[in-house]
Coordinates of C-alpha atoms in Angstrom, one line a residue:
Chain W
X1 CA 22.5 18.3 -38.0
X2 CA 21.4 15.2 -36.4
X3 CA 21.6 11.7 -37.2
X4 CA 19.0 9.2 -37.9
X5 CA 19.5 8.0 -34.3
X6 CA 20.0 11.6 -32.7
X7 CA 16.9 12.3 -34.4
X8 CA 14.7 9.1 -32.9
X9 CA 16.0 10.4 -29.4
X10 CA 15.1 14.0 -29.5
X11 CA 11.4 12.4 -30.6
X12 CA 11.3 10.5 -27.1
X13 CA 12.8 13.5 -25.0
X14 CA 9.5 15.2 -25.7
X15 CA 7.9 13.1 -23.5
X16 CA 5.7 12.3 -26.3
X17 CA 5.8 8.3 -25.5
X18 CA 5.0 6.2 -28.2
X19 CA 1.6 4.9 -27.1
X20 CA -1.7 5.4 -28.8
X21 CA -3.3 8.1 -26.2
X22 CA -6.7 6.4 -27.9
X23 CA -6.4 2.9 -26.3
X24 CA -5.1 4.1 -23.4
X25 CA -8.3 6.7 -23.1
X26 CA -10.6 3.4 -22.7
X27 CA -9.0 2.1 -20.0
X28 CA -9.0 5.7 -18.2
X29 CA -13.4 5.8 -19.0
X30 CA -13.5 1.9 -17.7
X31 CA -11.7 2.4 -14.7
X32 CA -13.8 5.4 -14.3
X33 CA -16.9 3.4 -14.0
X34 CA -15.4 0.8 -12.2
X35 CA -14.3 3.6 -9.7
X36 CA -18.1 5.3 -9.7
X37 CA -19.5 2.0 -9.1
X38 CA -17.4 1.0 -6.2
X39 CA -17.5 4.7 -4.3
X40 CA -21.7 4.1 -4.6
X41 CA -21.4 0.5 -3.4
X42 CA -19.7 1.6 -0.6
X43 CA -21.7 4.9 0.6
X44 CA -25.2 3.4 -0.9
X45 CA -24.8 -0.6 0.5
X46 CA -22.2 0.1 3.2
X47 CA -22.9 3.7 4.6
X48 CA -26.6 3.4 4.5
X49 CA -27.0 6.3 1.4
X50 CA -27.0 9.3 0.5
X51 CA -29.0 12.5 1.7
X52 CA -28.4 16.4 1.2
X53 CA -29.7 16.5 5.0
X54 CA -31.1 13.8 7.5
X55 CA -31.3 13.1 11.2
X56 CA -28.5 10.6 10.4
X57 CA -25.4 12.7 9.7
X58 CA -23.5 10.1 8.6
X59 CA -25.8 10.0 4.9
X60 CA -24.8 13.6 4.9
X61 CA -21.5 13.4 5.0
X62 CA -21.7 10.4 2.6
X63 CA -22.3 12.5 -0.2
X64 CA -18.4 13.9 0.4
X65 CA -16.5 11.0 -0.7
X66 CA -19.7 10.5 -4.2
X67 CA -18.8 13.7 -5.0
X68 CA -14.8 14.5 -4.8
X69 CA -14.5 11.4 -7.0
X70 CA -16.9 11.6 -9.3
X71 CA -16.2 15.7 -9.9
X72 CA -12.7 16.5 -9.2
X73 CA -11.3 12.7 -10.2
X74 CA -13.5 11.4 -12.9
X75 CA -14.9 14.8 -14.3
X76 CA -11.4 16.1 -13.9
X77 CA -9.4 13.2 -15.3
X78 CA -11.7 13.2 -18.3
X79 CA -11.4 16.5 -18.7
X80 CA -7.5 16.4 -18.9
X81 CA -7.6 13.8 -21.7
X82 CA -10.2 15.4 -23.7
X83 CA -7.6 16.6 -26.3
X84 CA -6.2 13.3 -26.7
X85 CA -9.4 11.2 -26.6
X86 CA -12.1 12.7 -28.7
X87 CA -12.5 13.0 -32.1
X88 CA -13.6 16.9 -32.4
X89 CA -12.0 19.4 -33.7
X90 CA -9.9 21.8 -31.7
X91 CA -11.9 24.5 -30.5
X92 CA -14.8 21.9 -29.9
X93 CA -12.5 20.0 -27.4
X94 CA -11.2 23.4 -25.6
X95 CA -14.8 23.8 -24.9
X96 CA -15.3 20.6 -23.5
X97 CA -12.3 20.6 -21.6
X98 CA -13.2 24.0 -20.2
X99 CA -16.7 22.9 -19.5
X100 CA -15.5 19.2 -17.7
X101 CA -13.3 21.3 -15.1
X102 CA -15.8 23.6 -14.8
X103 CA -18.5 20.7 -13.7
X104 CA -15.3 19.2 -12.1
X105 CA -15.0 22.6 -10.1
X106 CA -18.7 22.7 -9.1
X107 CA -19.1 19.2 -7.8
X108 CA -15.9 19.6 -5.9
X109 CA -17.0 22.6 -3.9
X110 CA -20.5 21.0 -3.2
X111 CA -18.6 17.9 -1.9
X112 CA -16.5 20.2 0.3
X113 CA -19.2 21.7 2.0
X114 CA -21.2 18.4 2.4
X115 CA -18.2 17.3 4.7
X116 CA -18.2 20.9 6.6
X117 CA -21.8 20.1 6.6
X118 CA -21.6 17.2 8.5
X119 CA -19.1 18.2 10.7
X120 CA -21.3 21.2 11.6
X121 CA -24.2 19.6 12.3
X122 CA -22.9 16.7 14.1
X123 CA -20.2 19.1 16.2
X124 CA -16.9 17.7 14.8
X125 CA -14.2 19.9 14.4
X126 CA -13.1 21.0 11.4
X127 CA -9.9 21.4 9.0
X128 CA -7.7 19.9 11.3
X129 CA -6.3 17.0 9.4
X130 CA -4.0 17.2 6.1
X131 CA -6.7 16.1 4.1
X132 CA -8.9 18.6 5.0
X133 CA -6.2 21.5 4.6
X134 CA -4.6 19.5 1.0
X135 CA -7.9 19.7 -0.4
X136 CA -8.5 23.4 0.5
X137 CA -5.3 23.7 -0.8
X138 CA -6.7 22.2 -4.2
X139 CA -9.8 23.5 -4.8
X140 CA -9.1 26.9 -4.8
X141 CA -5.7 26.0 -6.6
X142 CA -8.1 24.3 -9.4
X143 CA -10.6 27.9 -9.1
X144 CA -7.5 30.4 -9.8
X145 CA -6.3 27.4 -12.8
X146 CA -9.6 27.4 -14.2
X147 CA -10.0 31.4 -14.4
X148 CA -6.2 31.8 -15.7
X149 CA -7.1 28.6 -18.5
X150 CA -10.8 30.6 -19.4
X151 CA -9.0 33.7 -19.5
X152 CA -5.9 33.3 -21.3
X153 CA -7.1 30.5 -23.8
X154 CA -10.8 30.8 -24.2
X155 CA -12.3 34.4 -23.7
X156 CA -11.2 37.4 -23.8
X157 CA -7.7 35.5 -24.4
X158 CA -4.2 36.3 -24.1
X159 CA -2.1 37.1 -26.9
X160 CA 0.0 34.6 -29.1
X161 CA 3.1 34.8 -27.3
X162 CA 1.6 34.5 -23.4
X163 CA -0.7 31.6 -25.1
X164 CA 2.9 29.8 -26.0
X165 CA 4.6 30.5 -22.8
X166 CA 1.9 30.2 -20.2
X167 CA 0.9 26.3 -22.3
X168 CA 3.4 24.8 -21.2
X169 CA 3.3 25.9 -17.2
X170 CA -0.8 25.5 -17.4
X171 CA -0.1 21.8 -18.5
X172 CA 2.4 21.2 -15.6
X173 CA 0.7 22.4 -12.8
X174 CA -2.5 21.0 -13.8
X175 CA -1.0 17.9 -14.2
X176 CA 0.6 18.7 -10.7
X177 CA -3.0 19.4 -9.3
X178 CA -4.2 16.6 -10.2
X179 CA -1.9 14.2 -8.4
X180 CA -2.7 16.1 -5.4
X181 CA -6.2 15.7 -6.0
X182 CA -5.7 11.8 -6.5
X183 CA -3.2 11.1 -3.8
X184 CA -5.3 14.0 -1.6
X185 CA -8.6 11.3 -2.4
X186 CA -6.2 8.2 -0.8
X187 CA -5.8 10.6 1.9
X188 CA -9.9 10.7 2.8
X189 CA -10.2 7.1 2.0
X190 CA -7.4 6.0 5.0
X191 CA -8.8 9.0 7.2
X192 CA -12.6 7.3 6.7
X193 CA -11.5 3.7 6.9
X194 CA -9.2 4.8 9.9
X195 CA -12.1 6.1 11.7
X196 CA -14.4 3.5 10.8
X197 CA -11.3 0.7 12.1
X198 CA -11.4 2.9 15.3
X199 CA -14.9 2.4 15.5
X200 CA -15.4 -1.4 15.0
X201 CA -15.3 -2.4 11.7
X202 CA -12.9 -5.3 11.1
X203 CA -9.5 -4.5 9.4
X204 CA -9.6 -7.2 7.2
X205 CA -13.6 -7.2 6.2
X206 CA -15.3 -6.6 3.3
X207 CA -15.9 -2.7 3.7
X208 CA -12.3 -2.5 4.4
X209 CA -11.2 -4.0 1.3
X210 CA -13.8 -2.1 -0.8
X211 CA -12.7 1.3 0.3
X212 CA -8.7 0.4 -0.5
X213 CA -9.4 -1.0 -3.3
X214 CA -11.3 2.2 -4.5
X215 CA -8.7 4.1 -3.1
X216 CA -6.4 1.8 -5.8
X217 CA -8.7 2.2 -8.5
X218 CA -8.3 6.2 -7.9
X219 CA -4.6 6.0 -8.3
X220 CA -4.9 3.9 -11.1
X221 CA -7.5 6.0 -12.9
X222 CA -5.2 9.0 -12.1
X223 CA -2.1 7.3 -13.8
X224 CA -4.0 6.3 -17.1
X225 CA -5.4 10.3 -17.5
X226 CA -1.7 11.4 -17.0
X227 CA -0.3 8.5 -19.1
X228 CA -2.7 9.1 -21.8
X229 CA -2.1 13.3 -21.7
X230 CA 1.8 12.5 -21.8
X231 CA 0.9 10.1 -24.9
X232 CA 1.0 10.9 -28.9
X233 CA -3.1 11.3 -30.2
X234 CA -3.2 8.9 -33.1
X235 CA -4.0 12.2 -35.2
X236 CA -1.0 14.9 -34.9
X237 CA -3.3 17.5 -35.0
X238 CA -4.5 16.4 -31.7
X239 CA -1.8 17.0 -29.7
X240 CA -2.6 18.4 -25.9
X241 CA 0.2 21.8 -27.1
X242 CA -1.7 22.1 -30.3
X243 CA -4.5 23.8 -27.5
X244 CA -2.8 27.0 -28.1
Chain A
X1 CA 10.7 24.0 -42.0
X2 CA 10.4 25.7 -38.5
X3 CA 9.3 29.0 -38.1
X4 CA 11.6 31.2 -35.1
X5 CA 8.3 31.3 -33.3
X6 CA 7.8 27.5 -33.9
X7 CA 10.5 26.3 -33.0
X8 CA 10.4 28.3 -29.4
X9 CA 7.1 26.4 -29.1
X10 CA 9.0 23.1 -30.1
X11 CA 12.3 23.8 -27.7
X12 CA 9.4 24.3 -24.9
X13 CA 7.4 21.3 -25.8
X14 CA 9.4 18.6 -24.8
X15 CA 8.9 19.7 -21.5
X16 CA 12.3 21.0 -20.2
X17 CA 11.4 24.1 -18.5
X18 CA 13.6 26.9 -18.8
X19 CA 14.7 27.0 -15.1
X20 CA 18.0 26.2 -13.8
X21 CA 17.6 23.3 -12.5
X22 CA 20.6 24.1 -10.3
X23 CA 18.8 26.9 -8.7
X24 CA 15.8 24.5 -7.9
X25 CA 18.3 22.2 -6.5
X26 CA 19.1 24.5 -3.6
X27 CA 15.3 24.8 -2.7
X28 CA 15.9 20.7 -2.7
X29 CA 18.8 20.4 -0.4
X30 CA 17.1 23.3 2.1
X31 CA 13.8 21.4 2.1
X32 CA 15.5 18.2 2.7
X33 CA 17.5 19.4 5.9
X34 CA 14.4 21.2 6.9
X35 CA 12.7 18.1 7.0
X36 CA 15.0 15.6 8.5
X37 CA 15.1 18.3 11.3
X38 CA 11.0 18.1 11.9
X39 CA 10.6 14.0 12.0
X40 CA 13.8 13.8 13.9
X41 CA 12.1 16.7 16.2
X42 CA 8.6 14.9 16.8
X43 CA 10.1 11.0 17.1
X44 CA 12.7 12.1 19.7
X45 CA 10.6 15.3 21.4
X46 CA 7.2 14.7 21.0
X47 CA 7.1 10.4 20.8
X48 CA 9.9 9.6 23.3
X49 CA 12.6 8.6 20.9
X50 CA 14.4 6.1 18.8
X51 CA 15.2 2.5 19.6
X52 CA 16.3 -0.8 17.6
X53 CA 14.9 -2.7 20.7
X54 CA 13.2 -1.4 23.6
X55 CA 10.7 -2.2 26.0
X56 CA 8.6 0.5 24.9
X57 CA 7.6 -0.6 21.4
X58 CA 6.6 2.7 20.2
X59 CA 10.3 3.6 20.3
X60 CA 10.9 0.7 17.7
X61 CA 7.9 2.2 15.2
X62 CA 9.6 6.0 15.2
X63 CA 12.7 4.8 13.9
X64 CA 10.0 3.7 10.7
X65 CA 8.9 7.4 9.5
X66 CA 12.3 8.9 10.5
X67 CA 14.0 6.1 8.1
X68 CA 11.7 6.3 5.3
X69 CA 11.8 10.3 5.2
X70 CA 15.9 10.0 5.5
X71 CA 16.0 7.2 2.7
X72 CA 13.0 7.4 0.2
X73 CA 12.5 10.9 -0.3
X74 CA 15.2 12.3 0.6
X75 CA 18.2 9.9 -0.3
X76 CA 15.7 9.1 -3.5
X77 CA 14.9 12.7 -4.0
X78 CA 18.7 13.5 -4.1
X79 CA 19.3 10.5 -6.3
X80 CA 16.9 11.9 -8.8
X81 CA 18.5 15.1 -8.8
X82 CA 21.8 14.3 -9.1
X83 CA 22.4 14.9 -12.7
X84 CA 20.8 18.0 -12.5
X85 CA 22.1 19.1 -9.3
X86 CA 26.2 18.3 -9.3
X87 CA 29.4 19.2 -11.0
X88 CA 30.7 16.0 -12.2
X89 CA 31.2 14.3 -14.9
X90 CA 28.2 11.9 -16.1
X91 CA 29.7 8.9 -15.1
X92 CA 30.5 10.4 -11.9
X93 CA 27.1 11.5 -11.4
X94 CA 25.4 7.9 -13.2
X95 CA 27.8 6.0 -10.2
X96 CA 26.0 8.8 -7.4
X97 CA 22.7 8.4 -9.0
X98 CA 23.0 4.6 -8.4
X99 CA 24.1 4.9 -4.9
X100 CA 21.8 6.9 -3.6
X101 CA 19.2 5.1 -4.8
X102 CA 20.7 2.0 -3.1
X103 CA 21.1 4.1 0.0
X104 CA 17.5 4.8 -0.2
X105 CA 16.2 1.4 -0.8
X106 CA 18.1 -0.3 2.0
X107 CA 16.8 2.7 4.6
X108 CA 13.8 2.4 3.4
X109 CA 13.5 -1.8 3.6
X110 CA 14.8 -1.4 7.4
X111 CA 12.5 1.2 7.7
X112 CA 9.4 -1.0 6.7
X113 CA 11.1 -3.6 8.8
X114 CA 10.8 -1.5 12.0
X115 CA 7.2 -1.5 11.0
X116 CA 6.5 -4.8 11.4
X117 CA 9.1 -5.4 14.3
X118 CA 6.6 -3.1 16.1
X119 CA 3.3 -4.4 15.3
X120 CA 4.6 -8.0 15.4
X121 CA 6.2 -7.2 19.4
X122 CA 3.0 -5.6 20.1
X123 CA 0.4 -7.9 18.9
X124 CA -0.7 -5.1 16.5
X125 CA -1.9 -6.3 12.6
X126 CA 0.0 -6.2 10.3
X127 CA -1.1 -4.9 6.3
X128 CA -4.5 -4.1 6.6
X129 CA -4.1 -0.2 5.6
X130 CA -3.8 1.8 2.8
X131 CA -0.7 2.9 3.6
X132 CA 0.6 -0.6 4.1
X133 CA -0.4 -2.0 0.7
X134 CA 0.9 1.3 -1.2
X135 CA 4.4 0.7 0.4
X136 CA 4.7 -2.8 0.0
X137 CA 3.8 -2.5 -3.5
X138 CA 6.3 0.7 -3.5
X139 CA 9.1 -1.0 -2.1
X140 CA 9.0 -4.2 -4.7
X141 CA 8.7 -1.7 -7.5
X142 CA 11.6 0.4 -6.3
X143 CA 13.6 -2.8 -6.2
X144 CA 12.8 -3.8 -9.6
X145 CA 13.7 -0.3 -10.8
X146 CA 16.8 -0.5 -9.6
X147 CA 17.9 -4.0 -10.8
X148 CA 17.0 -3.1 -14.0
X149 CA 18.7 0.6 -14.3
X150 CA 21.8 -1.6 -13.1
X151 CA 21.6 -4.2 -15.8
X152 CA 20.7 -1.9 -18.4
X153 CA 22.4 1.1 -18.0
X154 CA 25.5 0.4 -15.2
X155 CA 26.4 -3.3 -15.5
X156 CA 26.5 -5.3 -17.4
X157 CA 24.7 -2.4 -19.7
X158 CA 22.2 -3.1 -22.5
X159 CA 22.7 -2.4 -26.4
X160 CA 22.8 1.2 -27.6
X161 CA 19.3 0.6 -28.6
X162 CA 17.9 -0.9 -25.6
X163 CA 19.2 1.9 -23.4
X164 CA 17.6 4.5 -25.6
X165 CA 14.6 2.8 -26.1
X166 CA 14.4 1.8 -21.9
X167 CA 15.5 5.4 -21.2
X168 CA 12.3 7.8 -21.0
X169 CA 10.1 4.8 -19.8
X170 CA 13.3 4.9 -16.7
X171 CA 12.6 8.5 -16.2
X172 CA 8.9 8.0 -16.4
X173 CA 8.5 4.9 -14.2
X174 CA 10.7 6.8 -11.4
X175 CA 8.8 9.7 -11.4
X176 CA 5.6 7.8 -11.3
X177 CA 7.4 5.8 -8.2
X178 CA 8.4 8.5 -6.6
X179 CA 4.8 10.3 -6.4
X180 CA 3.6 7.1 -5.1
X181 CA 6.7 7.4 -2.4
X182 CA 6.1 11.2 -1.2
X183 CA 2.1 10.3 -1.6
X184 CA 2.3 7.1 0.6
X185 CA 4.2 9.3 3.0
X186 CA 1.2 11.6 3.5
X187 CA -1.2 8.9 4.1
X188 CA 1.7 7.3 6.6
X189 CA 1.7 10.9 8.5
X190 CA -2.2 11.2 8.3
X191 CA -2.7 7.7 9.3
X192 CA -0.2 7.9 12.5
X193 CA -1.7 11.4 13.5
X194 CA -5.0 10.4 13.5
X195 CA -4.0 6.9 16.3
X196 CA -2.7 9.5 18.4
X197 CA -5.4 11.7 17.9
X198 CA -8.1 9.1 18.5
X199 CA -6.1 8.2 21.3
X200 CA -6.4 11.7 22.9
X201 CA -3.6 14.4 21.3
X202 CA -5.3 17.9 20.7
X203 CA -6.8 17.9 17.0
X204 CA -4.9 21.2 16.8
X205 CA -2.2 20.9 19.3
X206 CA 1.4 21.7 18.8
X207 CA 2.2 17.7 17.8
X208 CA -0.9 17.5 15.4
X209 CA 0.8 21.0 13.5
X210 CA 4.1 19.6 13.5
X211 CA 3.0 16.1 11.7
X212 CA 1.1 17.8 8.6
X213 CA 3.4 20.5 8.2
X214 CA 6.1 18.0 8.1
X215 CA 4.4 15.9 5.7
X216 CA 3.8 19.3 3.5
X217 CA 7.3 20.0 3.4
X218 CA 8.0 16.2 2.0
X219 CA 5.3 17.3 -0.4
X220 CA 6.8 20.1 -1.5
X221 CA 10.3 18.8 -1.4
X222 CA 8.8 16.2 -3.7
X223 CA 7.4 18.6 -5.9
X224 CA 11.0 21.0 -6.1
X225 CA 12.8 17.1 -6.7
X226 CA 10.2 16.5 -10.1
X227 CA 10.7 20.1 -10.8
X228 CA 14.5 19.8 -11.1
X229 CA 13.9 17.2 -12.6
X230 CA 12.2 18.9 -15.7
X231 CA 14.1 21.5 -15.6
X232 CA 17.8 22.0 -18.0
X233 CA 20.5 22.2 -16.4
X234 CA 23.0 24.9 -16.9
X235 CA 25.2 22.7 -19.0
X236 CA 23.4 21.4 -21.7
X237 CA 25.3 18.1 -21.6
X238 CA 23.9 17.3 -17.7
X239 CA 20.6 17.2 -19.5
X240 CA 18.9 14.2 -17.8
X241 CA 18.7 12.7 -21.1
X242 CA 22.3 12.4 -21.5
X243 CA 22.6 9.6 -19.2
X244 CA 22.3 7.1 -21.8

């Protein structure tokens, strides 16, 4: 029915590119450090720390920016690639991938409620800006996607044929989730650097540059999990549909 | 060698959903006039209006969001669409896809240019934000995108194996592009709201509503665009694919 050539394009149309998801995994878990390194630098060196609660406010609300990135982006990412970068079996990586979002989930709503924390305590308003209201938005998007993903494909789980058809729409909108988590994350970046501008802090100094440049490693981190999902696992077997 | 049941799995694996894409198209269009109507509404009602020169050199910066919506996302948005969304033949629709894209890259370079012209007439700096860095690196990236789908696929057209091998990587880079478009428009919105707000608008005034639920409706109008993308058209040969 097809020709040799037909046949090579119908291969690509899958979206299946033709990159080793393995090699590209590595740079997702370097960039992830590089990422968890910088966000610390900044809140630890820059901020003046961390702290659950403290006179100073501003090591409360500190804990917000550790958090988001290191649960919803770097749990999250790695838990999006965990089909394509480990070297399990099947079941074994469901369970990790369930059990990433899930500490993905949970770090995420702490870090949430350290930044109404803040704001509480130090009488700022709240949810008025569109990263505030996104990242509702999100987390309880990422909530109802992890119940429907634990229901449906883990326990008590669907049957074969709502497996097969919801696959295909749970990858998509997670994958849509997560670039509003990552673009929703260069949202609190500018809004913190604004504020900080407003505030004194020179436009072109060395805090400045830090935070965009985290901001950049974020959306760079982001596009290696989603290239590395949308990329062949050097084993067949491993491919992200074969979750069903 | 495929079961009925596998090859339903197969046909949805590679990722084109079983929506009409020309359905989602309408959602498109009705977000895009939607939109255009809100910027146009807060530059000329809430900021004062639009002006190539003017005295008042916040005139000069409205023309920049009200340009980049018009040409970026929407003219790009459309552009991405347009095999998908029209009833013409594919080198009809190849020739629209290419001007619209063109259409959106000059609006938006004048748009970036009314940037500047404002910051550089009111001794403001220049590309020290987030926002700035994202669209300059935007802009350059939409240019090369463009030169090359020319070459390659327009004029003077690359070998039969070149286009299919450049193809998916085309669809890929452009949607990756255009995430970074409707994102960096966010963090434009966010960024300009929270000036005016630091300069004294209500955090929950009218204005303040108006800029984020703008910027959610280029969101979602971003999101329906990618969505129509994926999706198959109602004639099997305007599959996106079939631009090669």
């Amino acid at each position: 029915m097809f020709s040799r050539s037909d046949e090579k394009l119908e291969e690509e149309e899958d979206m299946g590119l033709q990159i080793n998801a393995l090699h590209l995994s590595y740079v997702v878990h370097v960039l992830g450090v590089v990422g968890v390194v910088m966000v610390l630098v900044w809140n630890i060196s820059f901020r003046g720390g961390l702290a659950w609660s403290s006179s100073n406010k501003n090591l409360i609300f500190n804990v917000h920016p550790v958090l988001m990135l290191i649960g919803l982006i770097i749990m999250g990412g790695e838990a999006i690639i965990s089909y394509k970068a480990l070297p399990f079996k099947k079941a074994e990586k469901k369970l990790i991938h369930l059990i990433l979002h899930a500490i993905a989930l949970i770090l995420g709503i702490i870090g949430i409620y350290m930044a109404f924390k803040n704001h509480n305590e130090s009488g700022l308003a709240n949810l008025y800006s569109l990263h505030s209201w996104i990242g509702i938005g999100v987390i309880v998007l990422y909530g109802i996607q992890w119940i429907y993903g634990f229901l449906v494909f883990f326990y008590p789980g669907g049957t074969g044929d709502l497996r097969r058809e919801s696959l295909p729409w749970h990858v998509l909108f997670g994958m849509f989730l997560y670039i509003l988590v990552v673009a929703n994350s260069a949202l609190g970046f500018l809004e913190k650097l604004t504020f900080l501008e407003s505030s004194g802090i020179d436009k072109y100094g060395s805090e400045a540059f830090l935070v965009n440049f985290t901001a950049i490693v974020a959306i760079l981190y982001g596009t290696f999990v989603l290239l590395t999902a949308l990329s062949r696992a050097p084993d067949e077997d491993n491919h992200t549909y074969s979750a069903i």
